[in-house]
Coordinates of C-alpha atoms and ligand atoms in Angstrom, one line a residue:
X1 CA -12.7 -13.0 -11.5
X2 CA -10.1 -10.6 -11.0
X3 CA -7.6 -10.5 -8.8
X4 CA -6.7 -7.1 -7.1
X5 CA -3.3 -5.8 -4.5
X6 CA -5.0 -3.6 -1.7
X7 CA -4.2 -0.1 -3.6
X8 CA -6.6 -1.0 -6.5
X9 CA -9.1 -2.3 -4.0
X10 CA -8.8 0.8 -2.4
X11 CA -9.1 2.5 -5.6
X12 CA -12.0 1.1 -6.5
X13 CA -13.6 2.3 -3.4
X14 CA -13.0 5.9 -4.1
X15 CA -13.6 5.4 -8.2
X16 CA -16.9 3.6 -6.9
X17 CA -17.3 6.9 -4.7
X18 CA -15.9 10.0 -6.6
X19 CA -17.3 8.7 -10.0
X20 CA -20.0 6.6 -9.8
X21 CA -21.5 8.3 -6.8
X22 CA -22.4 5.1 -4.4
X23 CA -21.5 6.3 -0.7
X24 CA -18.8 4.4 0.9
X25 CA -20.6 4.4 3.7
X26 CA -23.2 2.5 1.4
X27 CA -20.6 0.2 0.8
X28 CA -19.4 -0.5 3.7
X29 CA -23.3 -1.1 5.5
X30 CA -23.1 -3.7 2.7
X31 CA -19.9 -5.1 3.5
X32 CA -20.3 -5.4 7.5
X33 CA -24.2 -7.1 6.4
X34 CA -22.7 -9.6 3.9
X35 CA -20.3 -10.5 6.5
X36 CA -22.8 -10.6 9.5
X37 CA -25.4 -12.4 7.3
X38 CA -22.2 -15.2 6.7
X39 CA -21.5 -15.6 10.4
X40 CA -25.5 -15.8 11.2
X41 CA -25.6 -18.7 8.8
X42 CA -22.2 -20.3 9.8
X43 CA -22.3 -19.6 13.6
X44 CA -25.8 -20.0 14.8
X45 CA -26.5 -19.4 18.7
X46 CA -22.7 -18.6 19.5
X47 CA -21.0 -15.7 21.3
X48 CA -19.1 -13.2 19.2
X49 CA -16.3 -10.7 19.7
X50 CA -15.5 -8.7 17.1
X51 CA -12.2 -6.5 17.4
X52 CA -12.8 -3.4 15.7
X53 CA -9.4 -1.1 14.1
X54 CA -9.4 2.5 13.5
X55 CA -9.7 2.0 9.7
X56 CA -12.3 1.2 7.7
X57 CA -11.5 -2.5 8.2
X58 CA -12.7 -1.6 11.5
X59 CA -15.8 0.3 10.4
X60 CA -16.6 -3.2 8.8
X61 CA -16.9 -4.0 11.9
X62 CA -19.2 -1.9 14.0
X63 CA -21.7 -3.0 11.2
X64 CA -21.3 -6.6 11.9
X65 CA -22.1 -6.1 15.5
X66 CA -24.8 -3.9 15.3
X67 CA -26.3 -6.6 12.5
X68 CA -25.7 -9.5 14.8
X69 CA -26.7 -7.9 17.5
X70 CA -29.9 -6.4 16.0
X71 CA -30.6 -10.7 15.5
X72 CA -30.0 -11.0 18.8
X73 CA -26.5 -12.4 19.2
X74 CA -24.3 -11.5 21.9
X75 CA -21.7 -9.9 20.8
X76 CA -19.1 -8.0 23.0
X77 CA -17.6 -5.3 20.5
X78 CA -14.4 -4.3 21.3
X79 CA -12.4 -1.1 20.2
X80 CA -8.7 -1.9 19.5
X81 CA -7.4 2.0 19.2
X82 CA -8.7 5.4 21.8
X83 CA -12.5 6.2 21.1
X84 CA -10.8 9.5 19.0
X85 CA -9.0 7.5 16.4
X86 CA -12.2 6.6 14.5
X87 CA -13.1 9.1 11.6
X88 CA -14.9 9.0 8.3
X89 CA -17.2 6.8 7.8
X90 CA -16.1 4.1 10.2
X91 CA -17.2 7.1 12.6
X92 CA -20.4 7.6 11.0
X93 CA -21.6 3.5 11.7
X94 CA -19.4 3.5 15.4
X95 CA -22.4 6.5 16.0
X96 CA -25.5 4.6 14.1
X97 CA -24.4 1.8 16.6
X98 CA -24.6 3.8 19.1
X99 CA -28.3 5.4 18.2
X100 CA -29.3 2.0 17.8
X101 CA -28.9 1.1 21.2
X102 CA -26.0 -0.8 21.6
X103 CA -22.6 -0.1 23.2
X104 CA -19.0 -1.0 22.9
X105 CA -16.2 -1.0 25.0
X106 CA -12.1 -0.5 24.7
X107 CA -10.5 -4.2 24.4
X108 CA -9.8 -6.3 27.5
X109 CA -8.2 -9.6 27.3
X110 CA -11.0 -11.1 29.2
X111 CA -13.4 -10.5 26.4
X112 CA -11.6 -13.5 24.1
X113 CA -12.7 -15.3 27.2
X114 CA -16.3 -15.0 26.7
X115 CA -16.3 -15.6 22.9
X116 CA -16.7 -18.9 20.9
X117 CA -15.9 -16.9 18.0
X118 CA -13.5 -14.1 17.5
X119 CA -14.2 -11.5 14.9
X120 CA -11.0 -9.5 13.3
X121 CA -12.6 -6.0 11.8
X122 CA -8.4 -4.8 12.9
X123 CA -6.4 -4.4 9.9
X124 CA -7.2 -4.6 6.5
X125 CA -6.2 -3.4 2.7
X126 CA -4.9 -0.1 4.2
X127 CA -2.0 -1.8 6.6
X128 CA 2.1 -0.6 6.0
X129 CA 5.3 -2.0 7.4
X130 CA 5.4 -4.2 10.2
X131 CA 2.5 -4.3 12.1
X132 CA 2.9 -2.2 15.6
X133 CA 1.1 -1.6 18.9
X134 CA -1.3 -1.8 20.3
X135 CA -2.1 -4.8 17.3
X136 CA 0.6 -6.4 18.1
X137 CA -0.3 -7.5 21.8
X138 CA -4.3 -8.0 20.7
X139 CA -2.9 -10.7 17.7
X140 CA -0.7 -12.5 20.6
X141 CA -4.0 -12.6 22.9
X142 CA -6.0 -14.0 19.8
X143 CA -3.5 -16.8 19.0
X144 CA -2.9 -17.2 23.0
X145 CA -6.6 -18.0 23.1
X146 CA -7.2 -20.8 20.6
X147 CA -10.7 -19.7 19.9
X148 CA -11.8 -19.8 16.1
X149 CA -11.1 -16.3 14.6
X150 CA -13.2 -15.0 11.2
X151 CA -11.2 -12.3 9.2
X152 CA -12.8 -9.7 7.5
X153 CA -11.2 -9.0 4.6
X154 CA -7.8 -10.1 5.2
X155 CA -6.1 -11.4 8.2
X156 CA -5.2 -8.7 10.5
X157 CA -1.2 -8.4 8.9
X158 CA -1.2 -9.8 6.3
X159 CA -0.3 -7.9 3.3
X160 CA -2.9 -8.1 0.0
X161 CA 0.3 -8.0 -2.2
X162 CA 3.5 -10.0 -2.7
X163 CA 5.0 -8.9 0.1
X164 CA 6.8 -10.3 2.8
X165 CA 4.3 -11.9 5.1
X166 CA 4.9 -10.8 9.1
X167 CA 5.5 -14.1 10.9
X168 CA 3.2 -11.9 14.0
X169 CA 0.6 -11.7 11.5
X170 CA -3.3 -13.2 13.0
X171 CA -4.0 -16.8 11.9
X172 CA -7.5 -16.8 10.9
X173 CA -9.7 -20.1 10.4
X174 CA -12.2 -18.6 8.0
X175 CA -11.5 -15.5 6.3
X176 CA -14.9 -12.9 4.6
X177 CA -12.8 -11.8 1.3
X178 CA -14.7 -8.6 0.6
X179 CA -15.7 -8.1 -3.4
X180 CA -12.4 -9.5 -5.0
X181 CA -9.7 -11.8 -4.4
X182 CA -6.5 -9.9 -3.0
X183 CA -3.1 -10.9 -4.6
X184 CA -1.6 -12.3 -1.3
X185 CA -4.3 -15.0 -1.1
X186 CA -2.6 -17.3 -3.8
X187 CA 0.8 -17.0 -2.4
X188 CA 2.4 -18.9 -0.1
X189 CA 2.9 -18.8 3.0
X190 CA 0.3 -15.8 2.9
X191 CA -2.8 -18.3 2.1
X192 CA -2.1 -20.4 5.0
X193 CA -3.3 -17.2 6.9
X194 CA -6.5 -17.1 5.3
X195 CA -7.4 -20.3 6.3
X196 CA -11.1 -21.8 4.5
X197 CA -11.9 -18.4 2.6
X198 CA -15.1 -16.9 0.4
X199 CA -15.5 -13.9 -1.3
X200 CA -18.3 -12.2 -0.9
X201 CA -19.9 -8.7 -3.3
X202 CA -20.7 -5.3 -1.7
X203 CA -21.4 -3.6 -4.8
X204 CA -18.4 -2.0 -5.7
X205 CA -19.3 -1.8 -9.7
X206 CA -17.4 -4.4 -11.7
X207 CA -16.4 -1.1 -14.3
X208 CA -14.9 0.8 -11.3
X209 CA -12.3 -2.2 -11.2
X210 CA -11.9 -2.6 -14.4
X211 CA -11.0 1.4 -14.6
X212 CA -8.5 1.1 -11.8
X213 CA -7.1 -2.5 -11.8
X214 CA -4.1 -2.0 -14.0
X215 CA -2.2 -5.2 -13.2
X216 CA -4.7 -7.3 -15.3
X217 CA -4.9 -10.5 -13.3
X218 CA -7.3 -13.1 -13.1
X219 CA -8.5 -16.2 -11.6
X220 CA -9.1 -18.6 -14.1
X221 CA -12.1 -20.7 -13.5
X222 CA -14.3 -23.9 -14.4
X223 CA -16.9 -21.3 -15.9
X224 CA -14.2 -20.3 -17.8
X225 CA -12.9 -23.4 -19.0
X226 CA -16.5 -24.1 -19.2
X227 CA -16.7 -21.3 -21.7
X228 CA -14.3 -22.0 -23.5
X229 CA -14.4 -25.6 -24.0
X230 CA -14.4 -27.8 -27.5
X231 CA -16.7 -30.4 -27.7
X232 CA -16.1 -32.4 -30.4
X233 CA -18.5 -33.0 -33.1
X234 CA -19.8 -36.0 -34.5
X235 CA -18.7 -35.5 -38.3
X236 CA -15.0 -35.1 -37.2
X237 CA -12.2 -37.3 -37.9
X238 CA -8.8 -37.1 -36.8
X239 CA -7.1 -34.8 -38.4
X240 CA -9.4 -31.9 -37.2
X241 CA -8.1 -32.5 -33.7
X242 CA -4.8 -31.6 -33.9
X243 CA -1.8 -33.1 -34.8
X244 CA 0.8 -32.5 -32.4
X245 CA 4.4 -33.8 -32.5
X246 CA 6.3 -34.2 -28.6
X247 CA 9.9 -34.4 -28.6
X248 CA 10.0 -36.7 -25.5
X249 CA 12.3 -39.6 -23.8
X250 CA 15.3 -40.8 -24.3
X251 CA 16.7 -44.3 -23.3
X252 CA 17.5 -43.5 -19.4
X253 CA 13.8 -41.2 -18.9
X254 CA 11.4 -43.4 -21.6
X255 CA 8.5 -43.0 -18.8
X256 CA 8.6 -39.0 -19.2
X257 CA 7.4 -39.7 -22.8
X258 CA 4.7 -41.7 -22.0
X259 CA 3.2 -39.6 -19.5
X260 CA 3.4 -36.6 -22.0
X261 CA 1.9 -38.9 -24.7
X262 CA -0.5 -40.6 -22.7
X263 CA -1.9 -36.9 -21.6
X264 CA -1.6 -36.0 -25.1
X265 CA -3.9 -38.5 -26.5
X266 CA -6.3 -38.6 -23.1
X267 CA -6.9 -34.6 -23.6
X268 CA -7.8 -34.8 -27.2
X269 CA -5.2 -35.0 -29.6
X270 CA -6.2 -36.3 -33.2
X271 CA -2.5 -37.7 -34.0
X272 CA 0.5 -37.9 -31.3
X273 CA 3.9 -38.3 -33.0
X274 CA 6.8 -39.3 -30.7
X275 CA 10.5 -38.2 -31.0
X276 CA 12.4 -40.1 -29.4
X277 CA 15.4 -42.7 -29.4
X278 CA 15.1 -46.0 -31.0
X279 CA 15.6 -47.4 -28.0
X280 CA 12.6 -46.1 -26.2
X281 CA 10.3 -47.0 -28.6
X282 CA 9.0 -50.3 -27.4
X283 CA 8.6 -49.3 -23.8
X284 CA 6.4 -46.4 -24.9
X285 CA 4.5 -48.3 -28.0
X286 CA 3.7 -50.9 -25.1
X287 CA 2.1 -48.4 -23.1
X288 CA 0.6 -46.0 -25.7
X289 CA -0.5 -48.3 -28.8
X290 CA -2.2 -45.0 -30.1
X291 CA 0.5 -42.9 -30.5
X292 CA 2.7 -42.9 -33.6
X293 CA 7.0 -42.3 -33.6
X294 CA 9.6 -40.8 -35.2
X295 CA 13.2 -42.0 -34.6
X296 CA 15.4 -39.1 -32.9
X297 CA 18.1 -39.5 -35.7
X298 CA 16.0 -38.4 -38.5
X299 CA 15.9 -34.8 -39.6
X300 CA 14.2 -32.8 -37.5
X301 CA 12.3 -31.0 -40.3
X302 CA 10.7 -33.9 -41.6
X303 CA 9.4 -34.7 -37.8
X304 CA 8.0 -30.8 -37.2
X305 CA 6.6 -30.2 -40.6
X306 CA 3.0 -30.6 -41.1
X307 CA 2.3 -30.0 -37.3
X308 CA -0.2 -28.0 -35.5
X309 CA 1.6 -27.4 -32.1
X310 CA 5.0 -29.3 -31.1
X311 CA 6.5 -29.8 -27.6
X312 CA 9.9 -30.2 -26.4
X313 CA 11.7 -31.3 -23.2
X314 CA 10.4 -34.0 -20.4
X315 CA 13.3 -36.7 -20.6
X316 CA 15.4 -35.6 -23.1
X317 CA 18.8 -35.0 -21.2
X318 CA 20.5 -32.0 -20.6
X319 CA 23.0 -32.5 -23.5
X320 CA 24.0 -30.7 -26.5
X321 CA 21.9 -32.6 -29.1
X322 CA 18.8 -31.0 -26.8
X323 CA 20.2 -27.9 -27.1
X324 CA 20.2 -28.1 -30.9
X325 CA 16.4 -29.2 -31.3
X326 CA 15.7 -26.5 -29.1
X327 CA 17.4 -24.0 -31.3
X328 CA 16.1 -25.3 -34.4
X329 CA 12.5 -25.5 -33.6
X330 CA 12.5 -21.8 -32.1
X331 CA 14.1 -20.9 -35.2
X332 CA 12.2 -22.7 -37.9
X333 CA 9.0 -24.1 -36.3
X334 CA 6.2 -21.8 -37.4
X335 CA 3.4 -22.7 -34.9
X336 CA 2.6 -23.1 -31.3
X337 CA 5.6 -24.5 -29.3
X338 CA 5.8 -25.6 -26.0
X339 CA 8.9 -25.8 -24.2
X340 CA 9.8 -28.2 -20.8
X341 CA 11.7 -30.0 -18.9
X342 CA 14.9 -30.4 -19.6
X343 CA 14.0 -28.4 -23.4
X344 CA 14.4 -25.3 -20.7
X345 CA 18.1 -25.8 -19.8
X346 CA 20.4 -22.6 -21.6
X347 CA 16.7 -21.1 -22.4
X348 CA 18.4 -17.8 -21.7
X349 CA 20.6 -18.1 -24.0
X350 CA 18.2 -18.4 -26.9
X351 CA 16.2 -15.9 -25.8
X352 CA 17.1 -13.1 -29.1
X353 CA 15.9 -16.3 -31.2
X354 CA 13.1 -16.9 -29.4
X355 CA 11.8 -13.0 -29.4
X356 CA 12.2 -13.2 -33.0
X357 CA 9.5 -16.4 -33.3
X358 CA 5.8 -15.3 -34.9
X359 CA 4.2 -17.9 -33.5
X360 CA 3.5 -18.4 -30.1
X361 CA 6.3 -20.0 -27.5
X362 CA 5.5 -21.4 -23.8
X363 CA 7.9 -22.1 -21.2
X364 CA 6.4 -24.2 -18.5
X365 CA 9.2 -24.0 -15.5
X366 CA 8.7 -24.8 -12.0
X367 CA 9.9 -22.7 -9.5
X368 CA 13.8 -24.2 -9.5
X369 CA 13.7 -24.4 -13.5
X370 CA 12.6 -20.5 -13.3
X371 CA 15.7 -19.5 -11.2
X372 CA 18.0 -20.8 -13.4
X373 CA 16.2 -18.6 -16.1
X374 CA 16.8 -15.5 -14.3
X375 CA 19.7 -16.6 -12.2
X376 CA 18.7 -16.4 -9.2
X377 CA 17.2 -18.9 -6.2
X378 CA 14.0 -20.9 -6.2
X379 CA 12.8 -19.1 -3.1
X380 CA 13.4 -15.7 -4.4
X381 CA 11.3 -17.0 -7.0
X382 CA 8.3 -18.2 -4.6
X383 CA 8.7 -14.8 -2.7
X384 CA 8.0 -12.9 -6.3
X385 CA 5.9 -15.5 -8.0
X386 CA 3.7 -13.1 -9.9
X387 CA 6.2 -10.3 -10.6
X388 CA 8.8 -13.2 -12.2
X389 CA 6.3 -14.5 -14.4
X390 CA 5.1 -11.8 -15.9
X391 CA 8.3 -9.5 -16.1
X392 CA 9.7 -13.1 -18.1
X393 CA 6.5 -13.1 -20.1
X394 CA 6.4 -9.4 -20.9
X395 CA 10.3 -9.0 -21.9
X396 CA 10.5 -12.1 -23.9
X397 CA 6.9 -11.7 -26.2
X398 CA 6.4 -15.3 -24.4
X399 CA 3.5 -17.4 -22.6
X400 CA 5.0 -18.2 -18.8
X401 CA 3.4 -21.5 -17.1
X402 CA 5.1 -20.8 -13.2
X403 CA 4.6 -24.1 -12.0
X404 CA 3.1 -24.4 -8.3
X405 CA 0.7 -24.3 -5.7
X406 CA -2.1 -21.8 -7.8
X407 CA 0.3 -21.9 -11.0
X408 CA 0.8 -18.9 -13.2
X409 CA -0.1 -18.3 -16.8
X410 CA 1.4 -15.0 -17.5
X411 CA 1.3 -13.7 -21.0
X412 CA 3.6 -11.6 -23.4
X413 CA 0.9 -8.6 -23.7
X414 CA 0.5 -8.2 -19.7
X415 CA -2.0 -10.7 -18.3
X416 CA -2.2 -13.0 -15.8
X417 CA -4.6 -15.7 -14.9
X418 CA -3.9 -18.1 -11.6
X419 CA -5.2 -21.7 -11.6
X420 CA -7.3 -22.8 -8.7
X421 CA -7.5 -26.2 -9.2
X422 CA -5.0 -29.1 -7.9
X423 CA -3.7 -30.2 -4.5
X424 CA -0.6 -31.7 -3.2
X425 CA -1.0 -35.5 -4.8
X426 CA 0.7 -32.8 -8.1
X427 CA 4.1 -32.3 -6.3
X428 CA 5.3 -35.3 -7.8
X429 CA 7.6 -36.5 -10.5
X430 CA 5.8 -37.1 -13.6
X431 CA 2.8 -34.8 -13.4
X432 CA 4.8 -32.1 -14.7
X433 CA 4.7 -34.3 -18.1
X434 CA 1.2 -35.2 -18.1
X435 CA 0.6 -31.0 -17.4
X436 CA 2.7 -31.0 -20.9
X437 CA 0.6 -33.6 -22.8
X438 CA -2.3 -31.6 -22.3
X439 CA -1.4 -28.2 -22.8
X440 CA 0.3 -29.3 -25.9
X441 CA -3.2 -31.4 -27.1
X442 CA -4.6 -27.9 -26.2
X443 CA -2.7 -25.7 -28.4
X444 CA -3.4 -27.4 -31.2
X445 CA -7.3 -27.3 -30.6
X446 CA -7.9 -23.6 -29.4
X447 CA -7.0 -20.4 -31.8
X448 CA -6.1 -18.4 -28.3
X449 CA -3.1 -19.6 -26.8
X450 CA -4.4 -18.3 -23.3
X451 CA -7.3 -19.9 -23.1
X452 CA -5.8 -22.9 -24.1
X453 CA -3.0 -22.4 -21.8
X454 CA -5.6 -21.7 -18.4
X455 CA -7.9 -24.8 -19.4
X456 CA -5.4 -27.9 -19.6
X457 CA -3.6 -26.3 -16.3
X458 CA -7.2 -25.9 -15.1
X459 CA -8.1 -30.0 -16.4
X460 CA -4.7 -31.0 -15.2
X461 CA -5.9 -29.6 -11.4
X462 CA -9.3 -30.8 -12.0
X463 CA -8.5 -34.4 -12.5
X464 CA -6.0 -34.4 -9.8
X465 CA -9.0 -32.9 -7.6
X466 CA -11.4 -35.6 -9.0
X467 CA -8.6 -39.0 -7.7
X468 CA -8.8 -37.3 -4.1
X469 CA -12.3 -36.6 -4.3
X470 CA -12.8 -40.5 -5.3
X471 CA -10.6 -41.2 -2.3
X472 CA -7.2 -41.5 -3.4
X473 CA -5.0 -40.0 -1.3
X474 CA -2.4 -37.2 -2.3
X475 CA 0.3 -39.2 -1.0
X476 CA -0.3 -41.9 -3.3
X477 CA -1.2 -40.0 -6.6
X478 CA 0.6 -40.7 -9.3
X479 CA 1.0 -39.2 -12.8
X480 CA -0.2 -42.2 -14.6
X481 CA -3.5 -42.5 -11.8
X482 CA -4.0 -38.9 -13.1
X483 CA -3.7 -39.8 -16.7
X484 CA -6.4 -42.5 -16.7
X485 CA -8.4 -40.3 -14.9
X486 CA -8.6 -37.8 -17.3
X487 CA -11.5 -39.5 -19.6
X488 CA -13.9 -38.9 -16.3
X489 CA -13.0 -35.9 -15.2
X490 CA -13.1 -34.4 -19.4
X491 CA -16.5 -36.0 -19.7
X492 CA -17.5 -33.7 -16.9
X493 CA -17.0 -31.0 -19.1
X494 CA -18.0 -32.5 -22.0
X495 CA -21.6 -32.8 -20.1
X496 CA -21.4 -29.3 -18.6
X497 CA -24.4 -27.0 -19.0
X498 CA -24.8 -23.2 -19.8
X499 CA -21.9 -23.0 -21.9
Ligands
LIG501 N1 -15.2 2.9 1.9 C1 -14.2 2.0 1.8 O1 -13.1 2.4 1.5 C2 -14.5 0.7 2.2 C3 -13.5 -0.1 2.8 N2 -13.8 -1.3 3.3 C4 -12.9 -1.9 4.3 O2 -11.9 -1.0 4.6 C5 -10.6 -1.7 4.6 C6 -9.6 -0.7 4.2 O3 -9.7 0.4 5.1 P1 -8.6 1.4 5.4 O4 -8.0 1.9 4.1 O5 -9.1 2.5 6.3 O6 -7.4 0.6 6.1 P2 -7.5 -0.5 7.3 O7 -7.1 -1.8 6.7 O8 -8.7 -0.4 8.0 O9 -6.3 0.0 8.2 C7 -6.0 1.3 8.4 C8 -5.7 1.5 9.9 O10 -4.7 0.6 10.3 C9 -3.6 1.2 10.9 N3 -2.4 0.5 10.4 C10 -2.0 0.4 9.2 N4 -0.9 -0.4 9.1 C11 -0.6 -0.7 10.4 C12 0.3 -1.5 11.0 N5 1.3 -2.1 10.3 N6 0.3 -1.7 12.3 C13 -0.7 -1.2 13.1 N7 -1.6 -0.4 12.6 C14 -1.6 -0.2 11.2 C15 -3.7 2.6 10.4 O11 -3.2 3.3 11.5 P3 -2.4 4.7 11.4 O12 -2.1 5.0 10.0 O13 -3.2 5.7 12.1 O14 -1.2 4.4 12.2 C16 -5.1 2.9 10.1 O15 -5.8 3.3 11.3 C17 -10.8 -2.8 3.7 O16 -9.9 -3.9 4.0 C18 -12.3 -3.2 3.9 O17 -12.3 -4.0 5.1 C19 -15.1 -1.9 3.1 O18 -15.8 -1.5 4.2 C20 -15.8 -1.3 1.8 C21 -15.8 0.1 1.8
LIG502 K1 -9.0 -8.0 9.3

């Protein structure tokens, strides 16, 4: 599904409008009725007031009320702006509410009162700077009241891009997403304002967003990893499922390298090869019996050669004999590599090697790994998640993994697809490696480097999602509960129809 900022919502609207030739006024009957039909369903037999802005947002809804009203709610509809500020074709259904019989009235305080559930039709895609009179007061009132407030659209302040979020932005508890997903709802701390959230279609044409929507973003979903998914077939042996050689561990971190392994062999990998110190050895092989190893000491060639997709970095120390296996394998190893960890640390200075590579590279950084990337501050970061990743994928010809809440997968020719799985049991040490293990399994099974990318962030999520489902809370997730998780939550896909 794709991901839009307001403008190219707004776009699409006119595009929908000026070449297509459906009415907005069309569209927005069926925005306020897909809304209105929501709220029937989710709010039977309560009181409604819905605050209505002088925008479109607002022409949303007088729909709504007139819909609910028509059902026979009560619904107290309440003008936000003076009666003259409404135009267009928020005019044109303020007046077929009218014909219809019903009335409106400008906002009082009072009428929060006399509501179980408030409405916000205020301010949607078409709000700029911060957010001024009289919206200011009326979002005050709102919190003030503690009633349960539905958003149309977006919450009344909060922007649909990566922008600064207004702390005197409206809270909402449910928020009716109209036809796509806006940019601001997978950032932070813009989603908390959204609060439970849907998307629903008004018939905007899916080709008048494709014609406008020139950022190119995506959610990535579990129809697409659905999709997309390799089941394997009877007659295979092991080589035709990869072999995939992880640079992992070292005597201080051997536990990094067995998460990475573990995921690597749990998410499908015909033959895991280990590189790591001597000393590690035993602690892994007594974990992960199925994985084979190579002894860090031994040319690095001889370890790379032969192999469908390597990774490089969880545990390996900071020190200049990483730096060096780094640097050789962006110089001389010809197929997918993934890079991690500590395999991230003096990235930058690499990068003319690394522009030079054929074959595909991915960086996996979390948010503090990215600022030292681009020099600059983990929250800097967070405040320009999807802008980072993708000027870092863009410039660099590279595959960007920004680790997160909704992580990132922003690649070298401009596209962007957010993961939806995964919850908090992820922010955890550990996890990180496992999320390696599998992507690197998956680069050596796919052809495109995206899809394979999306789908072990996506399984990674989806497991996690699975443990707390089962009743393991986040707080006590771990890496290796995720790990031996993975062969239920795989088969899951394994079984999935309609691919
Ligand atoms: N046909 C369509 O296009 C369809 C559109 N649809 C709906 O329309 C919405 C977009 O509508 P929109 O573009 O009219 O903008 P909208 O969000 O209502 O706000 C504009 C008003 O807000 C005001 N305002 C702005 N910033 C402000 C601030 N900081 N603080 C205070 N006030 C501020 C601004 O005031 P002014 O410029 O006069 O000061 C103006 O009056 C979209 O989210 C969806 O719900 C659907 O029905 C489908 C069909
Ligand atoms: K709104």
């Amino acid at each position: 599904m794709r991901i839009v900022t307001g403008g190219e919502m707004q776009n699409a609207d006119q595009y929908t409008m000026d070449h297509i030739g459906l009415d907005g006024r069309i569209l927005m009957e069926n925005a306020g009725r897909a809304a209105a039909l929501r709220l029937m369903e989710d709010y039977a037999g309560r009181k409604f007031t819905v605050l209505v802005g002088s925008g479109n947002n607002g022409g949303d809804g007088f729909v709504i009320s007139r819909t609910l009203l028509e059902a026979g709610f009560e619904v107290t509809v309440c003008i936000i702006p003076g009666e003259d500020r409404f135009s267009g074709d928020s005019e044109y259904h303020k007046t077929i509410l009218e014909k219809s019989g019903f009335g409106w009235k400008r906002y009082d305080r009072e009428d929060l009162e006399k509501a179980d559930i408030i409405v916000d039709a205020m301010l949607g895609t078409g709000l700029y700077g911060e957010i001024r009179e009289p919206y200011l007061t009326v979002i005050r009132d709102v919190t003030d009241s503690g009633k349960r407030v539905v958003s149309i659209d977006l919450p009344s302040g909060v922007p649909a891009a990566e922008e600064t979020v207004p702390e005197s932005a409206l809270r909402a508890d449910h928020t009716i997403i109209l036809q796509q997903p806006k940019l601001s709802f997978y950032l932070y701390p813009a989603r908390d304002y959204y609060g439970d959230s849907e998307v629903l279609q008004i018939g905007i044409p899916k080709r008048a967003i494709d014609e406008v929507a020139h950022s190119h973003r995506f959610e990535w979903t579990l129809a697409d990893t659905g999709k997309h998914w390799l089941k394997r077939s009877a007659s295979s042996h092991k080589g035709s499922h990869g072999k995939v050689g992880l640079i992992a561990g070292n005597d201080m971190m051997p536990g990094a390298a067995v998460m990475s392994a573990g995921a690597a062999v749990k998410s499908g990998a015909g033959l895991t090869m280990v590189n790591t110190v001597k000393s590690a050895v035993p602690v892994i092989a007594s974990r992960l019996p199925e994985a084979t190893f190579y002894d860090r000491d031994q040319s690095l060639e001889g370890f790379y050669k032969g192999k469908d997709a390597v990774a490089v970095g969880p545990g390996i120390g900071t020190g200049s004999d990483s730096r060096e296996m780094v640097v050789d394998l962006v110089d001389n190893f010809d197929g997918p590599l993934l890079i991690d960890a500590d395999g991230l640390n003096q990235f930058g200075d690499i990068l003319p090697l690394v522009r030079n590579r054929k074959a595909p590279t991915v960086i996996t950084p979390h948010p503090g790994e990215m600022a030292k990337l681009i020099d600059s501050t983990p929250a800097k970061v967070n405040g320009a998640r999807f802008e980072t990743a993708e000027k870092y994928a863009r410039n660099n010809g590279i595959y960007v993994v920004l680790k997160g809440p909704y992580t990132i997968v922003a690649t070298p020719d401009g596209r962007t697809f957010v993961n939806i799985t995964g919850n908090s049991g992820l922010a955890k040490g550990g996890t990180g490696d496992a999320l390696t293990g599998i992507i690197l399994s998956f680069l050596a099974h796919y052809d495109d480097v995206q899809t394979a990318v999306s789908s072990a962030v996506f399984m990674h999520g989806h497991t996690a999602d699975h443990l707390l489902e089962r009743g393991i809370a986040a707080s006590s997730m771990t890496a290796s509960g995720i790990i031996d998780y993975m062969e239920t939550a795989f088969n899951i896909l394994d079984n999935m129809q309609g691919r």
